[in-house]
Amino acid sequence: MRLYDQTFASRLMLGTALYPSPQVMADATRAARPALLTVSLRREGAGGGGFWPLLQALCTETGARLLPNTAGCHTAREAITTGQMAREVFETEWIKLEVIADPETLQPDPFGLVEAARVLSEDGFKVLPYCTEDLAVAEKLLAAGCKVLMPWGAPIGSARGLNNVYGLRVLRARFPEIPLIVDAGLGVPSHAAQALELGYDGVLLNTAVARADDPVTMARAFAMAVDAGRLAYEAGPMAARDMAAPSTPTVGLAAL
């Protein structure tokens, strides 16, 4: 998977929030070996002393790149300021951009998102925007300087999987050369496999692992599902049919 100027061995991105303990988060990260490890500036600010060194150690150990996000921001100005602060705290120009419009669904605000993406891109950030599967919004984000798009599968933390498979498939077909990551709403490994089977370049998730009864095993399961989904896509799946097609040849059947 290639994002901006870097190639990653994994197609899985993992969040660091909601785990029962830092130790469980660390063990789940080791099991998943993600390409990127997301973290909120607010999480670091509220978490106190030991969280940042733990993240640094995990990135060194697993090879993951740290990806700060602007979680909790509801305006473009808020997101821009948070991104600039995150660059200073985490020493990276990579940013997962979130500008939330609706508090119930956590749906992105397309207008604030495009505005913030433009300002941050012009400021040298490598912006990964959390967006919907809307084609017009995708066009404007690319024009604003984004080289990666991260459409949602479903509302954050809902575990509903891919709500709009048709829309995601159209987005993939419309932008065949742009890296696309399904972000949010995945609940089980089969959801991740489905996204990769559609030709998406990767997935980003957090709650599905952090809130599992066994986060470490679930992290490992998602890593395996992502690999399986990508292999299936590269293998070229057979087309769906309305009627049966016998797999056993009729040649050689006994004549009555």
mmCIF file of C-alpha atoms in Angstrom:
data_model
loop_
_atom_site.group_PDB
_atom_site.id
_atom_site.type_symbol
_atom_site.label_atom_id
_atom_site.label_comp_id
_atom_site.label_asym_id
_atom_site.label_seq_id
_atom_site.Cartn_x
_atom_site.Cartn_y
_atom_site.Cartn_z
ATOM 1 C CA MET A 1 0.000 0.000 0.000
ATOM 2 C CA ARG A 2 1.440 3.356 -1.033
ATOM 3 C CA LEU A 3 0.215 6.546 0.625
ATOM 4 C CA TYR A 4 1.783 9.840 -0.392
ATOM 5 C CA ASP A 5 5.526 9.116 -0.582
ATOM 6 C CA GLN A 6 5.662 6.014 1.612
ATOM 7 C CA THR A 7 5.051 2.306 1.007
ATOM 8 C CA PHE A 8 3.580 0.138 3.771
ATOM 9 C CA ALA A 9 3.692 -3.629 4.141
ATOM 10 C CA SER A 10 0.313 -3.718 5.919
ATOM 11 C CA ARG A 11 -3.085 -2.487 4.709
ATOM 12 C CA LEU A 12 -4.498 -2.186 8.223
ATOM 13 C CA MET A 13 -4.621 1.009 10.275
ATOM 14 C CA LEU A 14 -5.472 0.831 13.955
ATOM 15 C CA GLY A 15 -6.683 3.325 16.532
ATOM 16 C CA THR A 16 -5.397 3.655 20.089
ATOM 17 C CA ALA A 17 -8.544 4.732 21.986
ATOM 18 C CA LEU A 18 -11.115 2.849 24.124
ATOM 19 C CA TYR A 19 -8.896 -0.066 25.167
ATOM 20 C CA PRO A 20 -9.306 -1.365 28.730
ATOM 21 C CA SER A 21 -5.649 -0.574 29.453
ATOM 22 C CA PRO A 22 -2.484 0.685 27.735
ATOM 23 C CA GLN A 23 -1.065 -2.831 27.974
ATOM 24 C CA VAL A 24 -3.980 -4.320 26.051
ATOM 25 C CA MET A 25 -3.627 -1.588 23.427
ATOM 26 C CA ALA A 26 0.064 -2.360 23.072
ATOM 27 C CA ASP A 27 -0.544 -6.111 22.769
ATOM 28 C CA ALA A 28 -3.303 -5.586 20.178
ATOM 29 C CA THR A 29 -0.982 -3.355 18.160
ATOM 30 C CA ARG A 30 1.719 -6.004 18.211
ATOM 31 C CA ALA A 31 -0.822 -8.600 17.030
ATOM 32 C CA ALA A 32 -2.114 -6.420 14.202
ATOM 33 C CA ARG A 33 1.232 -4.903 13.115
ATOM 34 C CA PRO A 34 -0.620 -2.011 11.422
ATOM 35 C CA ALA A 35 0.736 0.349 8.810
ATOM 36 C CA LEU A 36 -0.398 3.396 10.763
ATOM 37 C CA LEU A 37 -1.357 3.915 14.380
ATOM 38 C CA THR A 38 -3.851 6.730 14.931
ATOM 39 C CA VAL A 39 -3.895 8.942 17.997
ATOM 40 C CA SER A 40 -5.870 11.984 19.030
ATOM 41 C CA LEU A 41 -4.111 15.109 20.265
ATOM 42 C CA ARG A 42 -6.802 15.266 22.952
ATOM 43 C CA ARG A 43 -5.974 11.706 24.024
ATOM 44 C CA GLU A 44 -2.339 12.600 24.493
ATOM 45 C CA GLY A 45 -3.229 15.801 26.310
ATOM 46 C CA ALA A 46 -5.594 14.018 28.688
ATOM 47 C CA GLY A 47 -3.591 10.850 29.082
ATOM 48 C CA GLY A 48 -0.647 12.312 30.877
ATOM 49 C CA GLY A 49 2.928 11.179 31.010
ATOM 50 C CA GLY A 50 3.317 7.627 29.761
ATOM 51 C CA PHE A 51 1.170 7.414 26.639
ATOM 52 C CA TRP A 52 3.449 9.253 24.188
ATOM 53 C CA PRO A 53 6.558 7.197 25.055
ATOM 54 C CA LEU A 54 4.463 4.037 24.689
ATOM 55 C CA LEU A 55 3.336 5.101 21.217
ATOM 56 C CA GLN A 56 6.894 5.872 20.187
ATOM 57 C CA ALA A 57 8.068 2.473 21.419
ATOM 58 C CA LEU A 58 5.240 0.666 19.595
ATOM 59 C CA CYS A 59 5.978 2.471 16.327
ATOM 60 C CA THR A 60 9.644 1.548 16.605
ATOM 61 C CA GLU A 61 8.830 -2.077 17.432
ATOM 62 C CA THR A 62 6.140 -2.687 14.790
ATOM 63 C CA GLY A 63 7.279 -0.303 12.070
ATOM 64 C CA ALA A 64 3.981 1.582 12.167
ATOM 65 C CA ARG A 65 3.816 5.286 11.336
ATOM 66 C CA LEU A 66 2.039 7.524 13.837
ATOM 67 C CA LEU A 67 -1.044 9.243 12.401
ATOM 68 C CA PRO A 68 -2.473 12.024 14.599
ATOM 69 C CA ASN A 69 -6.135 12.861 14.015
ATOM 70 C CA THR A 70 -8.420 15.810 14.580
ATOM 71 C CA ALA A 71 -11.127 13.774 16.335
ATOM 72 C CA GLY A 72 -13.751 15.877 18.090
ATOM 73 C CA CYS A 73 -13.403 18.908 15.818
ATOM 74 C CA HIS A 74 -16.641 20.455 14.481
ATOM 75 C CA THR A 75 -15.312 23.384 12.440
ATOM 76 C CA ALA A 76 -12.589 23.849 9.882
ATOM 77 C CA ARG A 77 -10.767 26.321 12.110
ATOM 78 C CA GLU A 78 -10.798 23.863 15.020
ATOM 79 C CA ALA A 79 -9.416 21.093 12.812
ATOM 80 C CA ILE A 80 -6.720 23.312 11.304
ATOM 81 C CA THR A 81 -5.532 24.469 14.726
ATOM 82 C CA THR A 82 -5.599 20.925 16.105
ATOM 83 C CA GLY A 83 -3.615 19.671 13.113
ATOM 84 C CA GLN A 84 -0.965 22.327 13.571
ATOM 85 C CA MET A 85 -0.695 21.528 17.271
ATOM 86 C CA ALA A 86 -0.465 17.809 16.514
ATOM 87 C CA ARG A 87 2.425 18.460 14.131
ATOM 88 C CA GLU A 88 4.356 20.071 16.986
ATOM 89 C CA VAL A 89 3.482 17.403 19.572
ATOM 90 C CA PHE A 90 3.956 14.297 17.419
ATOM 91 C CA GLU A 91 6.596 15.662 15.027
ATOM 92 C CA THR A 92 4.847 14.560 11.845
ATOM 93 C CA GLU A 93 3.092 16.252 8.933
ATOM 94 C CA TRP A 94 0.734 13.308 8.464
ATOM 95 C CA ILE A 95 -2.780 14.013 9.713
ATOM 96 C CA LYS A 96 -6.094 12.191 9.653
ATOM 97 C CA LEU A 97 -8.562 15.001 9.126
ATOM 98 C CA GLU A 98 -11.972 14.857 10.795
ATOM 99 C CA VAL A 99 -14.534 17.670 10.774
ATOM 100 C CA ILE A 100 -17.779 16.384 12.265
ATOM 101 C CA ALA A 101 -21.183 17.781 11.255
ATOM 102 C CA ASP A 102 -23.698 15.659 13.141
ATOM 103 C CA PRO A 103 -23.239 14.555 16.767
ATOM 104 C CA GLU A 104 -25.514 11.513 16.426
ATOM 105 C CA THR A 105 -24.051 9.892 13.314
ATOM 106 C CA LEU A 106 -20.624 11.606 13.451
ATOM 107 C CA GLN A 107 -21.033 12.231 9.729
ATOM 108 C CA PRO A 108 -18.305 14.473 8.274
ATOM 109 C CA ASP A 109 -19.054 18.091 7.413
ATOM 110 C CA PRO A 110 -18.160 18.249 3.695
ATOM 111 C CA PHE A 111 -17.796 22.034 3.609
ATOM 112 C CA GLY A 112 -15.550 22.324 6.657
ATOM 113 C CA LEU A 113 -13.627 19.237 5.576
ATOM 114 C CA VAL A 114 -12.727 20.660 2.164
ATOM 115 C CA GLU A 115 -11.773 24.019 3.657
ATOM 116 C CA ALA A 116 -9.537 22.460 6.313
ATOM 117 C CA ALA A 117 -7.993 20.051 3.781
ATOM 118 C CA ARG A 118 -7.042 22.936 1.505
ATOM 119 C CA VAL A 119 -5.421 24.983 4.291
ATOM 120 C CA LEU A 120 -3.516 22.042 5.767
ATOM 121 C CA SER A 121 -2.351 20.782 2.361
ATOM 122 C CA GLU A 122 -1.031 24.241 1.505
ATOM 123 C CA ASP A 123 0.760 24.213 4.877
ATOM 124 C CA GLY A 124 2.669 21.055 3.918
ATOM 125 C CA PHE A 125 0.500 18.430 5.621
ATOM 126 C CA LYS A 126 -0.139 15.005 4.157
ATOM 127 C CA VAL A 127 -3.893 14.943 4.704
ATOM 128 C CA LEU A 128 -5.972 11.765 4.997
ATOM 129 C CA PRO A 129 -9.589 13.015 5.143
ATOM 130 C CA TYR A 130 -12.415 11.090 6.812
ATOM 131 C CA CYS A 131 -15.289 11.607 4.371
ATOM 132 C CA THR A 132 -18.433 10.032 2.954
ATOM 133 C CA GLU A 133 -18.573 8.153 -0.343
ATOM 134 C CA ASP A 134 -19.975 11.244 -2.139
ATOM 135 C CA LEU A 135 -18.301 11.689 -5.541
ATOM 136 C CA ALA A 136 -18.558 15.486 -5.561
ATOM 137 C CA VAL A 137 -16.942 15.779 -2.127
ATOM 138 C CA ALA A 138 -14.210 13.385 -3.222
ATOM 139 C CA GLU A 139 -13.456 15.562 -6.276
ATOM 140 C CA LYS A 140 -13.200 18.694 -4.137
ATOM 141 C CA LEU A 141 -10.933 16.998 -1.575
ATOM 142 C CA LEU A 142 -8.572 15.893 -4.314
ATOM 143 C CA ALA A 143 -8.596 19.393 -5.788
ATOM 144 C CA ALA A 144 -7.803 20.720 -2.288
ATOM 145 C CA GLY A 145 -4.562 18.723 -2.264
ATOM 146 C CA CYS A 146 -5.493 15.364 -0.705
ATOM 147 C CA LYS A 147 -3.853 12.332 -2.312
ATOM 148 C CA VAL A 148 -5.750 9.777 -0.211
ATOM 149 C CA LEU A 149 -9.466 9.497 0.591
ATOM 150 C CA MET A 150 -10.979 7.724 3.600
ATOM 151 C CA PRO A 151 -14.727 7.175 3.058
ATOM 152 C CA TRP A 152 -16.728 5.755 5.919
ATOM 153 C CA GLY A 153 -18.199 2.273 5.854
ATOM 154 C CA ALA A 154 -20.812 3.230 8.450
ATOM 155 C CA PRO A 155 -21.051 5.651 11.405
ATOM 156 C CA ILE A 156 -18.070 5.541 13.760
ATOM 157 C CA GLY A 157 -18.405 2.785 16.350
ATOM 158 C CA SER A 158 -21.621 1.380 14.847
ATOM 159 C CA ALA A 159 -20.175 -2.005 13.744
ATOM 160 C CA ARG A 160 -22.609 -1.995 10.804
ATOM 161 C CA GLY A 161 -20.001 -2.763 8.163
ATOM 162 C CA LEU A 162 -20.333 -1.397 4.625
ATOM 163 C CA ASN A 163 -23.700 0.391 4.569
ATOM 164 C CA ASN A 164 -23.474 1.525 0.948
ATOM 165 C CA VAL A 165 -21.601 -1.075 -1.066
ATOM 166 C CA TYR A 166 -22.874 0.406 -4.316
ATOM 167 C CA GLY A 167 -21.562 3.866 -3.429
ATOM 168 C CA LEU A 168 -18.183 2.504 -2.358
ATOM 169 C CA ARG A 169 -17.910 0.472 -5.545
ATOM 170 C CA VAL A 170 -18.709 3.529 -7.688
ATOM 171 C CA LEU A 171 -16.131 5.598 -5.806
ATOM 172 C CA ARG A 172 -13.485 2.929 -6.410
ATOM 173 C CA ALA A 173 -14.325 2.814 -10.126
ATOM 174 C CA ARG A 174 -14.356 6.613 -10.438
ATOM 175 C CA PHE A 175 -10.899 7.050 -8.871
ATOM 176 C CA PRO A 176 -8.925 3.928 -9.832
ATOM 177 C CA GLU A 177 -5.510 5.508 -9.176
ATOM 178 C CA ILE A 178 -6.294 7.168 -5.831
ATOM 179 C CA PRO A 179 -5.585 5.245 -2.597
ATOM 180 C CA LEU A 180 -8.918 4.644 -0.854
ATOM 181 C CA ILE A 181 -9.214 3.530 2.768
ATOM 182 C CA VAL A 182 -12.502 2.466 4.370
ATOM 183 C CA ASP A 183 -12.616 4.260 7.700
ATOM 184 C CA ALA A 184 -15.197 3.720 10.462
ATOM 185 C CA GLY A 185 -18.129 1.423 11.095
ATOM 186 C CA LEU A 186 -16.414 -1.950 10.684
ATOM 187 C CA GLY A 187 -17.456 -4.473 13.307
ATOM 188 C CA VAL A 188 -16.034 -7.871 12.375
ATOM 189 C CA PRO A 189 -13.148 -9.095 10.199
ATOM 190 C CA SER A 190 -15.471 -10.075 7.340
ATOM 191 C CA HIS A 191 -16.352 -6.379 6.929
ATOM 192 C CA ALA A 192 -12.671 -5.591 6.395
ATOM 193 C CA ALA A 193 -12.268 -8.465 3.950
ATOM 194 C CA GLN A 194 -15.266 -7.199 1.979
ATOM 195 C CA ALA A 195 -13.719 -3.729 1.673
ATOM 196 C CA LEU A 196 -10.465 -5.169 0.336
ATOM 197 C CA GLU A 197 -12.374 -7.449 -2.050
ATOM 198 C CA LEU A 198 -13.965 -4.311 -3.534
ATOM 199 C CA GLY A 199 -10.492 -3.075 -4.394
ATOM 200 C CA TYR A 200 -10.000 -0.683 -1.498
ATOM 201 C CA ASP A 201 -6.402 -0.215 -0.480
ATOM 202 C CA GLY A 202 -6.890 -0.649 3.254
ATOM 203 C CA VAL A 203 -9.111 -0.137 6.294
ATOM 204 C CA LEU A 204 -8.914 1.895 9.477
ATOM 205 C CA LEU A 205 -10.654 0.720 12.633
ATOM 206 C CA ASN A 206 -10.557 1.109 16.379
ATOM 207 C CA THR A 207 -13.737 0.252 18.292
ATOM 208 C CA ALA A 208 -14.150 -3.224 16.778
ATOM 209 C CA VAL A 209 -10.823 -4.262 18.278
ATOM 210 C CA ALA A 210 -10.757 -2.182 21.446
ATOM 211 C CA ARG A 211 -14.264 -3.231 22.570
ATOM 212 C CA ALA A 212 -13.945 -6.929 21.724
ATOM 213 C CA ASP A 213 -13.905 -9.404 24.615
ATOM 214 C CA ASP A 214 -10.375 -10.294 23.506
ATOM 215 C CA PRO A 215 -8.875 -7.282 21.694
ATOM 216 C CA VAL A 216 -5.576 -8.995 20.962
ATOM 217 C CA THR A 217 -7.167 -11.962 19.192
ATOM 218 C CA MET A 218 -9.548 -9.647 17.340
ATOM 219 C CA ALA A 219 -6.630 -7.514 16.147
ATOM 220 C CA ARG A 220 -4.964 -10.621 14.770
ATOM 221 C CA ALA A 221 -8.222 -11.664 13.075
ATOM 222 C CA PHE A 222 -8.569 -8.293 11.344
ATOM 223 C CA ALA A 223 -4.984 -8.452 10.117
ATOM 224 C CA MET A 224 -5.637 -11.861 8.583
ATOM 225 C CA ALA A 225 -8.945 -10.693 7.041
ATOM 226 C CA VAL A 226 -7.265 -7.733 5.366
ATOM 227 C CA ASP A 227 -4.645 -10.008 3.826
ATOM 228 C CA ALA A 228 -7.311 -12.479 2.663
ATOM 229 C CA GLY A 229 -9.467 -9.741 1.148
ATOM 230 C CA ARG A 230 -6.588 -8.259 -0.805
ATOM 231 C CA LEU A 231 -5.495 -11.677 -2.100
ATOM 232 C CA ALA A 232 -9.068 -12.377 -3.214
ATOM 233 C CA TYR A 233 -9.197 -9.061 -5.093
ATOM 234 C CA GLU A 234 -5.882 -9.736 -6.800
ATOM 235 C CA ALA A 235 -7.002 -13.258 -7.715
ATOM 236 C CA GLY A 236 -9.968 -11.889 -9.666
ATOM 237 C CA PRO A 237 -13.209 -13.196 -8.103
ATOM 238 C CA MET A 238 -15.759 -14.872 -10.362
ATOM 239 C CA ALA A 239 -18.815 -12.820 -11.261
ATOM 240 C CA ALA A 240 -22.070 -13.419 -9.398
ATOM 241 C CA ARG A 241 -24.822 -15.295 -11.290
ATOM 242 C CA ASP A 242 -28.583 -15.489 -10.940
ATOM 243 C CA MET A 243 -28.726 -19.200 -11.800
ATOM 244 C CA ALA A 244 -26.708 -22.275 -10.903
ATOM 245 C CA ALA A 245 -23.718 -23.386 -12.954
ATOM 246 C CA PRO A 246 -22.734 -27.059 -12.489
ATOM 247 C CA SER A 247 -19.131 -27.639 -11.496
ATOM 248 C CA THR A 248 -19.147 -31.307 -12.496
ATOM 249 C CA PRO A 249 -18.901 -32.063 -16.277
ATOM 250 C CA THR A 250 -21.674 -34.021 -17.934
ATOM 251 C CA VAL A 251 -19.216 -35.999 -20.092
ATOM 252 C CA GLY A 252 -18.995 -39.601 -18.976
ATOM 253 C CA LEU A 253 -22.368 -39.807 -17.226
ATOM 254 C CA ALA A 254 -24.036 -43.200 -17.369
ATOM 255 C CA ALA A 255 -26.594 -43.494 -20.189
ATOM 256 C CA LEU A 256 -30.004 -44.877 -19.247
#
